[in-house]
CSV table of C-alpha atoms in Angstrom, one decimal:
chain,number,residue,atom,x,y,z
H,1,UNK,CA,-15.4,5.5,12.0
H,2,UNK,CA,-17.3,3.3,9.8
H,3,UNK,CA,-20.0,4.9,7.9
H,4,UNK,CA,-23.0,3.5,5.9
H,5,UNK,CA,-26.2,4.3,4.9
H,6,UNK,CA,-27.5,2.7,8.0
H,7,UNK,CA,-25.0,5.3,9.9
H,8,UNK,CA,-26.7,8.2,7.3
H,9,UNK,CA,-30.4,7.3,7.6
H,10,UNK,CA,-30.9,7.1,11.2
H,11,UNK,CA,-28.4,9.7,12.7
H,12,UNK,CA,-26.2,7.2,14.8
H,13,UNK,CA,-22.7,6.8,15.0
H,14,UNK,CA,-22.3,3.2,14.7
H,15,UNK,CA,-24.0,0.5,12.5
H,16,UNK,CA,-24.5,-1.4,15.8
H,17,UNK,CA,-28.6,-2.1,16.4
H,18,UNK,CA,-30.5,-3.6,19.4
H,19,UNK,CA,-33.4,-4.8,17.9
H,20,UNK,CA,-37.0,-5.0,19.8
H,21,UNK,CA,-36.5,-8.2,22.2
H,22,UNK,CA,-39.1,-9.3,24.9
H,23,UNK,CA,-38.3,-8.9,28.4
H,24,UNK,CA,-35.1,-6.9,27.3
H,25,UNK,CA,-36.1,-3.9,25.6
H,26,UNK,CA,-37.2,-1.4,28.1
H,27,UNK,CA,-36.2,2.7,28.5
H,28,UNK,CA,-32.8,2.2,30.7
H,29,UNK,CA,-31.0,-0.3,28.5
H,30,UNK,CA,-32.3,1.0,25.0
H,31,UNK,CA,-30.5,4.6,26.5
H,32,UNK,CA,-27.9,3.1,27.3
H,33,UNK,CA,-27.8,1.8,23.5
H,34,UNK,CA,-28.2,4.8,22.2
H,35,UNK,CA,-25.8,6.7,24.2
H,36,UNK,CA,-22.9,4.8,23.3
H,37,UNK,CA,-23.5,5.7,19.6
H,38,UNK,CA,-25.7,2.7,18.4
H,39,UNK,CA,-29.7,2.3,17.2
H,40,UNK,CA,-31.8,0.6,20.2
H,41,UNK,CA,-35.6,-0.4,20.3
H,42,UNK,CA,-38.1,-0.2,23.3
H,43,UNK,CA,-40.5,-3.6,22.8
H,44,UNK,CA,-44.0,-1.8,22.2
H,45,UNK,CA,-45.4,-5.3,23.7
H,46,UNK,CA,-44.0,-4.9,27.1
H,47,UNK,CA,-46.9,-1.6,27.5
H,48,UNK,CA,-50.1,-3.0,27.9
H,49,UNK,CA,-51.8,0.3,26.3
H,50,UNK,CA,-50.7,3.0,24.0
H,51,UNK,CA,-51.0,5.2,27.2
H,52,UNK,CA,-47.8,2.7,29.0
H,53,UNK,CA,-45.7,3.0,25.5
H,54,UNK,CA,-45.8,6.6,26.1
H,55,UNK,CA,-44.4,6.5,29.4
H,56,UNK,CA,-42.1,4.5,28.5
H,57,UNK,CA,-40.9,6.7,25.3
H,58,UNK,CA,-41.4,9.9,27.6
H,59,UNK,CA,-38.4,7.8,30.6
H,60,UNK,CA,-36.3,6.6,27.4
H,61,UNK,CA,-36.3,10.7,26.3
H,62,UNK,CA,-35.2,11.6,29.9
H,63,UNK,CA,-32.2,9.2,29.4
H,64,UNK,CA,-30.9,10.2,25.9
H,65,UNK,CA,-31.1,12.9,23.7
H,66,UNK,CA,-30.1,10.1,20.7
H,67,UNK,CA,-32.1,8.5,17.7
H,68,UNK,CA,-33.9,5.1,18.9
H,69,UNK,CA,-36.8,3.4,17.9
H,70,UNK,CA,-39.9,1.2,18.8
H,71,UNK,CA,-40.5,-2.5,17.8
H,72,UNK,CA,-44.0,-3.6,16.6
H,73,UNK,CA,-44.1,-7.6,16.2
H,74,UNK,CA,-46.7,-7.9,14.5
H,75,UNK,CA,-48.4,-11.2,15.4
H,76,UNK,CA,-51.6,-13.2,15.9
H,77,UNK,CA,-52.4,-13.0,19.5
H,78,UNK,CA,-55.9,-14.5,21.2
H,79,UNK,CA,-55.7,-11.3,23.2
H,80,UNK,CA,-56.6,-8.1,21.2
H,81,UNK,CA,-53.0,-6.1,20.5
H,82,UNK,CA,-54.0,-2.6,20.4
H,83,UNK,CA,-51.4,-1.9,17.3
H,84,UNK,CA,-53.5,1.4,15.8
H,85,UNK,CA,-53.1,2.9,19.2
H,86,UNK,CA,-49.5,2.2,19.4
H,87,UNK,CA,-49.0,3.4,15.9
H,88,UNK,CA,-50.8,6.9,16.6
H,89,UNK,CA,-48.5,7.0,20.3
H,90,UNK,CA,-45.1,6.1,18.1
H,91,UNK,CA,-46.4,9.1,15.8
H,92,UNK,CA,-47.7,11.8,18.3
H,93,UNK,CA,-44.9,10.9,20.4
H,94,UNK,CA,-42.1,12.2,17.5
H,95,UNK,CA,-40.3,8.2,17.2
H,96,UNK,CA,-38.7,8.4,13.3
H,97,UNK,CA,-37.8,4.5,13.6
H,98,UNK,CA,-39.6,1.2,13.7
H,99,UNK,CA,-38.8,-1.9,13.6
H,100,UNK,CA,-41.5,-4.3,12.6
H,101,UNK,CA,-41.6,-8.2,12.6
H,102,UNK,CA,-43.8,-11.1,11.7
H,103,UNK,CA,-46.6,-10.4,9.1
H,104,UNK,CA,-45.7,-7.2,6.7
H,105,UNK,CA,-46.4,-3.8,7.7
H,106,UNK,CA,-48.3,-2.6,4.8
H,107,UNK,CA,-51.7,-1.2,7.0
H,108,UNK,CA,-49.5,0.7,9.1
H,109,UNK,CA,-47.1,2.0,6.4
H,110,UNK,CA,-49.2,4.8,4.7
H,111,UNK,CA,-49.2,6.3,8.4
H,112,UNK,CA,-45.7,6.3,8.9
H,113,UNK,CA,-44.7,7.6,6.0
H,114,UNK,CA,-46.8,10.8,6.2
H,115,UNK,CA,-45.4,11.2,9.5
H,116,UNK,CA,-41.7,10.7,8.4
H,117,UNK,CA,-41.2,7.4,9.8
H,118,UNK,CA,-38.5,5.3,8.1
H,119,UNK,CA,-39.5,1.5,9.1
H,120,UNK,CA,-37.2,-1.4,9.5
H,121,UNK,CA,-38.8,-5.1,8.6
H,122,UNK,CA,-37.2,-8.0,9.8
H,123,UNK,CA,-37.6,-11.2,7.5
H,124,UNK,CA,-36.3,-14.6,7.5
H,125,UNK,CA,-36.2,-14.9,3.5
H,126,UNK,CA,-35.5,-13.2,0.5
H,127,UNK,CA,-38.6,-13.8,-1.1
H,128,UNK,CA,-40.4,-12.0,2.1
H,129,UNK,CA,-37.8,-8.9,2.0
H,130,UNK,CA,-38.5,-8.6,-1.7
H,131,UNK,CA,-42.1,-8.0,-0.8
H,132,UNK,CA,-41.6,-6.2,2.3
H,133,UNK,CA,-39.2,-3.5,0.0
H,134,UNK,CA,-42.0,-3.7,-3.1
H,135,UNK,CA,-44.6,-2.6,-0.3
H,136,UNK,CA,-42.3,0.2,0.9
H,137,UNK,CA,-40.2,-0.2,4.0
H,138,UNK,CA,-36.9,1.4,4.3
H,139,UNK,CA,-35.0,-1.5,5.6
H,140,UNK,CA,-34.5,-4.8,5.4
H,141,UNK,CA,-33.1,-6.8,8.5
H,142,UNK,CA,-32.7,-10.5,7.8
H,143,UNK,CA,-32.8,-13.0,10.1
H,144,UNK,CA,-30.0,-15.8,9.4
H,145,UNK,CA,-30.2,-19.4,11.1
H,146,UNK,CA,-28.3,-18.4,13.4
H,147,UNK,CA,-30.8,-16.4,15.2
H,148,UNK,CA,-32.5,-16.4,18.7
H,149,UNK,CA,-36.5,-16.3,18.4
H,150,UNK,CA,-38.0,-17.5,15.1
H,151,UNK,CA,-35.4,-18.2,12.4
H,152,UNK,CA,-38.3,-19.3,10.2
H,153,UNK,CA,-38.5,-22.4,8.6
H,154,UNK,CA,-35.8,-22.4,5.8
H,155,UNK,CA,-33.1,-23.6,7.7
H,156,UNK,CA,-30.3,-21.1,5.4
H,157,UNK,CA,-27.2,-19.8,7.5
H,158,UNK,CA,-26.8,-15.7,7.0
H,159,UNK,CA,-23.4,-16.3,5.1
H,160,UNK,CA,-25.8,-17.4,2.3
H,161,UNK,CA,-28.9,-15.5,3.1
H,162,UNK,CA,-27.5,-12.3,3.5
H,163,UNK,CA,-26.0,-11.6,0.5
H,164,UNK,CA,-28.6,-13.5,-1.6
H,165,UNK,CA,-30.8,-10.5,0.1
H,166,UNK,CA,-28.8,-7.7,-0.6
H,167,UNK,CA,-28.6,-8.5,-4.5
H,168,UNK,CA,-32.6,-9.0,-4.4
H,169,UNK,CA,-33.5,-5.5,-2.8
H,170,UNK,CA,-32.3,-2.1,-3.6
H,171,UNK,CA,-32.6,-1.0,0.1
H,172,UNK,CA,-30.2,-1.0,2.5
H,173,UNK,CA,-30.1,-4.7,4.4
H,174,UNK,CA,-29.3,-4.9,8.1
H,175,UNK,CA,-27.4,-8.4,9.0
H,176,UNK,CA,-28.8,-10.2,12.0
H,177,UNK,CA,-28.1,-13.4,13.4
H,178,UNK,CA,-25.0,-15.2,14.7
H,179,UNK,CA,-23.5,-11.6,15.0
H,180,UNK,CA,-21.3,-10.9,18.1
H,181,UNK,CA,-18.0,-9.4,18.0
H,182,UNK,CA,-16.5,-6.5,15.5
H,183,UNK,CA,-15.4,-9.8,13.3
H,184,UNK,CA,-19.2,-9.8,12.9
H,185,UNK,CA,-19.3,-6.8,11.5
H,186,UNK,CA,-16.7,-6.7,8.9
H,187,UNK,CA,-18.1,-9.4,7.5
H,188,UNK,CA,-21.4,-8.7,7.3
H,189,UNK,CA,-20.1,-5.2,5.6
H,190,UNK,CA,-18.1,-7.6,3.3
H,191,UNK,CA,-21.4,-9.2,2.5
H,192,UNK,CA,-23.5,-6.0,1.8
H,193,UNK,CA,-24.5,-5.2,4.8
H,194,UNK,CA,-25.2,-1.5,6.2
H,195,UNK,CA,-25.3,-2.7,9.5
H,196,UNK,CA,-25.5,-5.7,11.9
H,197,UNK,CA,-28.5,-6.4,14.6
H,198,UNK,CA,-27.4,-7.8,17.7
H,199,UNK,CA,-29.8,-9.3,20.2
H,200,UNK,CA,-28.1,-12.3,22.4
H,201,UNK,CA,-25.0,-9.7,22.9
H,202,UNK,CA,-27.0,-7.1,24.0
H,203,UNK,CA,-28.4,-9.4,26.9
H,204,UNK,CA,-24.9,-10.1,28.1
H,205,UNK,CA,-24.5,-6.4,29.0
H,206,UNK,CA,-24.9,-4.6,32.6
H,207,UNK,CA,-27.3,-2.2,32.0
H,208,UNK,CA,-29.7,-5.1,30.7
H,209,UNK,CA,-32.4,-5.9,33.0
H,210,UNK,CA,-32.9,-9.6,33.2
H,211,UNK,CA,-31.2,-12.0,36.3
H,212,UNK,CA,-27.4,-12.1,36.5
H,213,UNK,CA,-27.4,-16.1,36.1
H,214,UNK,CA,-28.8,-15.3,32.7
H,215,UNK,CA,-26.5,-13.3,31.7
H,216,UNK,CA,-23.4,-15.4,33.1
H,217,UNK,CA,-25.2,-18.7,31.7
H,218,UNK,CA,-25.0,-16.8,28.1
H,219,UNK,CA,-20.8,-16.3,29.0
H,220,UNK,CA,-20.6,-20.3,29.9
H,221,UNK,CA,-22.4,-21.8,27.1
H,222,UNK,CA,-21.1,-22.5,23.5
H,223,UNK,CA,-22.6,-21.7,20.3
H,224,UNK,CA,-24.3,-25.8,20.8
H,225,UNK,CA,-26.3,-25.2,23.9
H,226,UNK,CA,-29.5,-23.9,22.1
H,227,UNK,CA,-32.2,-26.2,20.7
H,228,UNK,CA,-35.2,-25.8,18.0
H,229,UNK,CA,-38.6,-26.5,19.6
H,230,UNK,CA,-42.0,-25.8,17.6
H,231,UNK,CA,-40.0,-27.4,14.3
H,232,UNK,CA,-43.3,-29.7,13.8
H,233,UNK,CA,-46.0,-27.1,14.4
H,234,UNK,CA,-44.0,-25.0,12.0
H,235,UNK,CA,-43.1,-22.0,14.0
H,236,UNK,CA,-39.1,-22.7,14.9
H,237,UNK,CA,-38.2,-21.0,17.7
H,238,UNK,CA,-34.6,-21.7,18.9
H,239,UNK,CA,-34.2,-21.1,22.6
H,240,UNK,CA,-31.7,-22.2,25.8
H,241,UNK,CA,-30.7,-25.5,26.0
H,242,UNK,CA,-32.2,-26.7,29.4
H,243,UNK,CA,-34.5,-29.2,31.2
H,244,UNK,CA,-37.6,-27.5,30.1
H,245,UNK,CA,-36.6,-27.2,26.2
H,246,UNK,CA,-35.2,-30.6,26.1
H,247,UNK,CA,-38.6,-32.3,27.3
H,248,UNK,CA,-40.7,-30.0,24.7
H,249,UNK,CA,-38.3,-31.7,21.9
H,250,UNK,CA,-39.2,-35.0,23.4
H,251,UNK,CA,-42.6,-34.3,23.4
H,252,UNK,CA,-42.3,-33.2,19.9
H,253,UNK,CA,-40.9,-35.8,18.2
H,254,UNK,CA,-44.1,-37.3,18.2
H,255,UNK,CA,-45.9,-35.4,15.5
H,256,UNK,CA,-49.5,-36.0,16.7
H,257,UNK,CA,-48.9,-33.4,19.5
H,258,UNK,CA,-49.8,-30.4,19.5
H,259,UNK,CA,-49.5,-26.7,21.1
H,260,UNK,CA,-52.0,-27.9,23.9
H,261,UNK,CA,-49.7,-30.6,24.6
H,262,UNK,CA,-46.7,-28.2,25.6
H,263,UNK,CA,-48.3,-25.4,26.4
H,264,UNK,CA,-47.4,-25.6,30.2
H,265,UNK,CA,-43.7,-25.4,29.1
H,266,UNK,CA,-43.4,-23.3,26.4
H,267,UNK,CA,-45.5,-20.6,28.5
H,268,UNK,CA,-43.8,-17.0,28.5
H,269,UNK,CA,-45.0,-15.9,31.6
H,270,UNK,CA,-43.0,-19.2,33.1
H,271,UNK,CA,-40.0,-18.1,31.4
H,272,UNK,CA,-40.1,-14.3,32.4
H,273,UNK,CA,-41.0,-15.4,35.9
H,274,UNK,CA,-38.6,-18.2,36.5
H,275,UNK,CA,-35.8,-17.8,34.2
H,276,UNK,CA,-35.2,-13.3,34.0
H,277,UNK,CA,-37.1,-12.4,36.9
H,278,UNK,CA,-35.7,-15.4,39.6
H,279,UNK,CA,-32.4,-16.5,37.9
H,280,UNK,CA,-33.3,-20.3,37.5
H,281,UNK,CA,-31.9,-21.0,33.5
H,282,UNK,CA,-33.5,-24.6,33.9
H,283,UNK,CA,-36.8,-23.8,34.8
H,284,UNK,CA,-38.1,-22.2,31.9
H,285,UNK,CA,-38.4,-21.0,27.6
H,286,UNK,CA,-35.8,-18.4,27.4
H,287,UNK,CA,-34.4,-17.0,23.6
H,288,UNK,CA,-31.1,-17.3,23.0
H,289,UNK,CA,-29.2,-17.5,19.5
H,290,UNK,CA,-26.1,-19.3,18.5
H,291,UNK,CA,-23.7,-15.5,19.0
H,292,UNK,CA,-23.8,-16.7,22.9
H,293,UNK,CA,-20.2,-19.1,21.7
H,294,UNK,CA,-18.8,-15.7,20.6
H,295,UNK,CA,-19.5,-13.9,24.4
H,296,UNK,CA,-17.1,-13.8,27.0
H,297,UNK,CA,-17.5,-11.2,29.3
H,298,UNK,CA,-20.7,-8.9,30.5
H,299,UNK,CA,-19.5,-5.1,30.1
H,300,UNK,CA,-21.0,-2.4,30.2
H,301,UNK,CA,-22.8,-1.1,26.9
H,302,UNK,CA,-20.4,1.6,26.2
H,303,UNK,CA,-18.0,-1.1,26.3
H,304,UNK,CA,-19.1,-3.1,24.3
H,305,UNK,CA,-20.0,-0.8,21.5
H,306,UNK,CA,-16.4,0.8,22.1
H,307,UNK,CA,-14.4,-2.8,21.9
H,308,UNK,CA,-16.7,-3.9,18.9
H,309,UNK,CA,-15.7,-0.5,17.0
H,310,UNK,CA,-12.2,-1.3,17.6
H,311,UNK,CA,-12.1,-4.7,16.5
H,312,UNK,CA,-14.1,-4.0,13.5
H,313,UNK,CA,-11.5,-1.1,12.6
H,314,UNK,CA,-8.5,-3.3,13.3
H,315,UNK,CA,-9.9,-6.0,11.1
H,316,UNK,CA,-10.1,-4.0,8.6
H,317,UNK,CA,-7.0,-2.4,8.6
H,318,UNK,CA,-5.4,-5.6,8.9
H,319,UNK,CA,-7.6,-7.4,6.0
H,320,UNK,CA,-6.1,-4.0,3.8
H,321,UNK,CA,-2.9,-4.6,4.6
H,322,UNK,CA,-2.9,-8.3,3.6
H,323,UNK,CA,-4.7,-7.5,0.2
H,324,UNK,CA,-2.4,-6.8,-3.1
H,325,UNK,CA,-2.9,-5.9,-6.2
H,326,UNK,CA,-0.5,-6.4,-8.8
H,327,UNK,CA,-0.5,-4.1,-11.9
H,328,UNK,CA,-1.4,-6.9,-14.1
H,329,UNK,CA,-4.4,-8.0,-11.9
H,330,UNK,CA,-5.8,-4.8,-12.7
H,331,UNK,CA,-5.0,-4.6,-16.5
């Protein structure tokens, strides 16, 4: 067993989280998480109203009698997100965790911390987890590089930016980003992390719900096959390498253009239609991070969770048994 604060704070038996993901994080596969001893998040986006997110909380309850938490991305959207509604379900509903993202949390902290709700922010620096922790969150989870989605826009690996964090914060740090495999782990632990957040392995699992030729185009590609688009509009996102990706970096080496000018492509609803709904990995946006060289198979969760576990613990009993000491080292 391999116990942290992570472990202590949220009443799991691994370290292992599934962070909020779009078009992945729904009741069945966030159970499933859960169950197998790790910390999984239902996407509060996927629930049109507070009244959905419920529903959704009520058929993840049915599945697991385990901690997991909801996601809140908190973004800029030309359509109204009802957050305070989702807040007040998350609260009346009796979720302990949250995972927020994007712009800091602080109007929807004093409310979940009357109600007992320890809050995870993800970040992408160290000057943004140092605020996020003075404002109050629990947890920091910070995004390396490496990292499907937005990996922001300093362009610093999480071999650097992880422990730079951790000596910044006096919270616990969750490592995410480019983690895989139980080798994954043990670094990140070795780094001063509690715990790691893995998103692209998660999607390479059975119980996720996205098209099969997703999840085997994940297996067949190496830790090359995803591409930066948005870098000159100054929201990175790093996605599947495919047609569709490959023309917006075209298009976007000119720096005149603009959002308008790849809209069509970069659409979500074209990815979740074309790409996880019908299976076609070249006609659409789809997130992906660098982890997808590290997978090789799609198991089940418990699997997964189980072999990770067992690697981690071998690593480590293999790294002890390499390390000396000699008495005069320690004089």
């Amino acid at each position: 067993m391999i116990n942290t604060r992570i472990t202590e704070m949220f009443g799991v038996e691994t370290p292992l989280i599934m962070g909020g993901m779009t078009g992945v994080g729904y009741a069945p596969l966030v159970a499933a998480v859960a169950n197998a001893g790790a910390l999984g998040f239902i996407t509060a986006h996927h629930s049109p109203t507070a009244e959905a997110l419920w529903d959704e909380i009520k058929r993840c309850k049915e599945l697991t009698d385990k901690p997991f938490g909801i996601n809140l991305t908190l973004l800029p959207s030309l359509n109204p997100i009802p957050y305070d509604e989702y807040r007040h379900a998350i609260i009346e509903s009796g979720i302990k965790i949250v995972e927020t993202a994007g712009r800091n949390p602080t109007d929807h902290l004093p409310a979940f911390k009357e109600a007992g709700v320890k809050v995870i922010h993800k970040c992408t620096s160290v000057r943004h987890a140092v605020t996020a922790a003075k404002h109050g969150v629990d947890v920091i989870s910070i995004d390396g590089f490496e990292c499907a989605g937005h990996p922001g826009e300093d362009d610093v690996g999480l071999v650097v930016l992880l422990p730079a964090t951790v000596d910044a914060v006096d919270i616990p740090v969750i490592a995410s980003g480019g983690m895989a495999d139980g080798r994954s782990l043990v670094a990140a632990l070795a780094l001063g992390a509690e715990g790691v957040n893995m998103g692209t392995r998660f999607m390479a699992t059975q119980e996720c719900a996205i098209h099969e030729n997703v999840k085997k185009k994940i297996v067949e590609n190496t830790e090359r096959d995803t591409l930066l688009t948005n870098r000159t509009l100054r929201n990175t996102s790093r996605v599947a390498r495919n047609a569709v990706s490959e023309e917006v970096v075209r298009i976007q080496q000119d720096p005149t253009k603009t959002i308008e000018d790849v809209r069509h492509l970069v659409a979500g609803v074209r990815g979740r239609t074309n790409v996880m709904g019908k299976g076609d990995t070249d006609d659409g946006i789809w997130t992906v991070g660098q982890s997808q060289g590290l997978i090789h198979d799609i198991p089940t969760v418990a699997e997964l969770v189980r072999n990770i576990m067992r690697q981690a613990e071998s690593c480590l009993f293999r790294g002890a048994r390499r390390v000396t000491v000699s008495e005069s080292e320690i004089a």
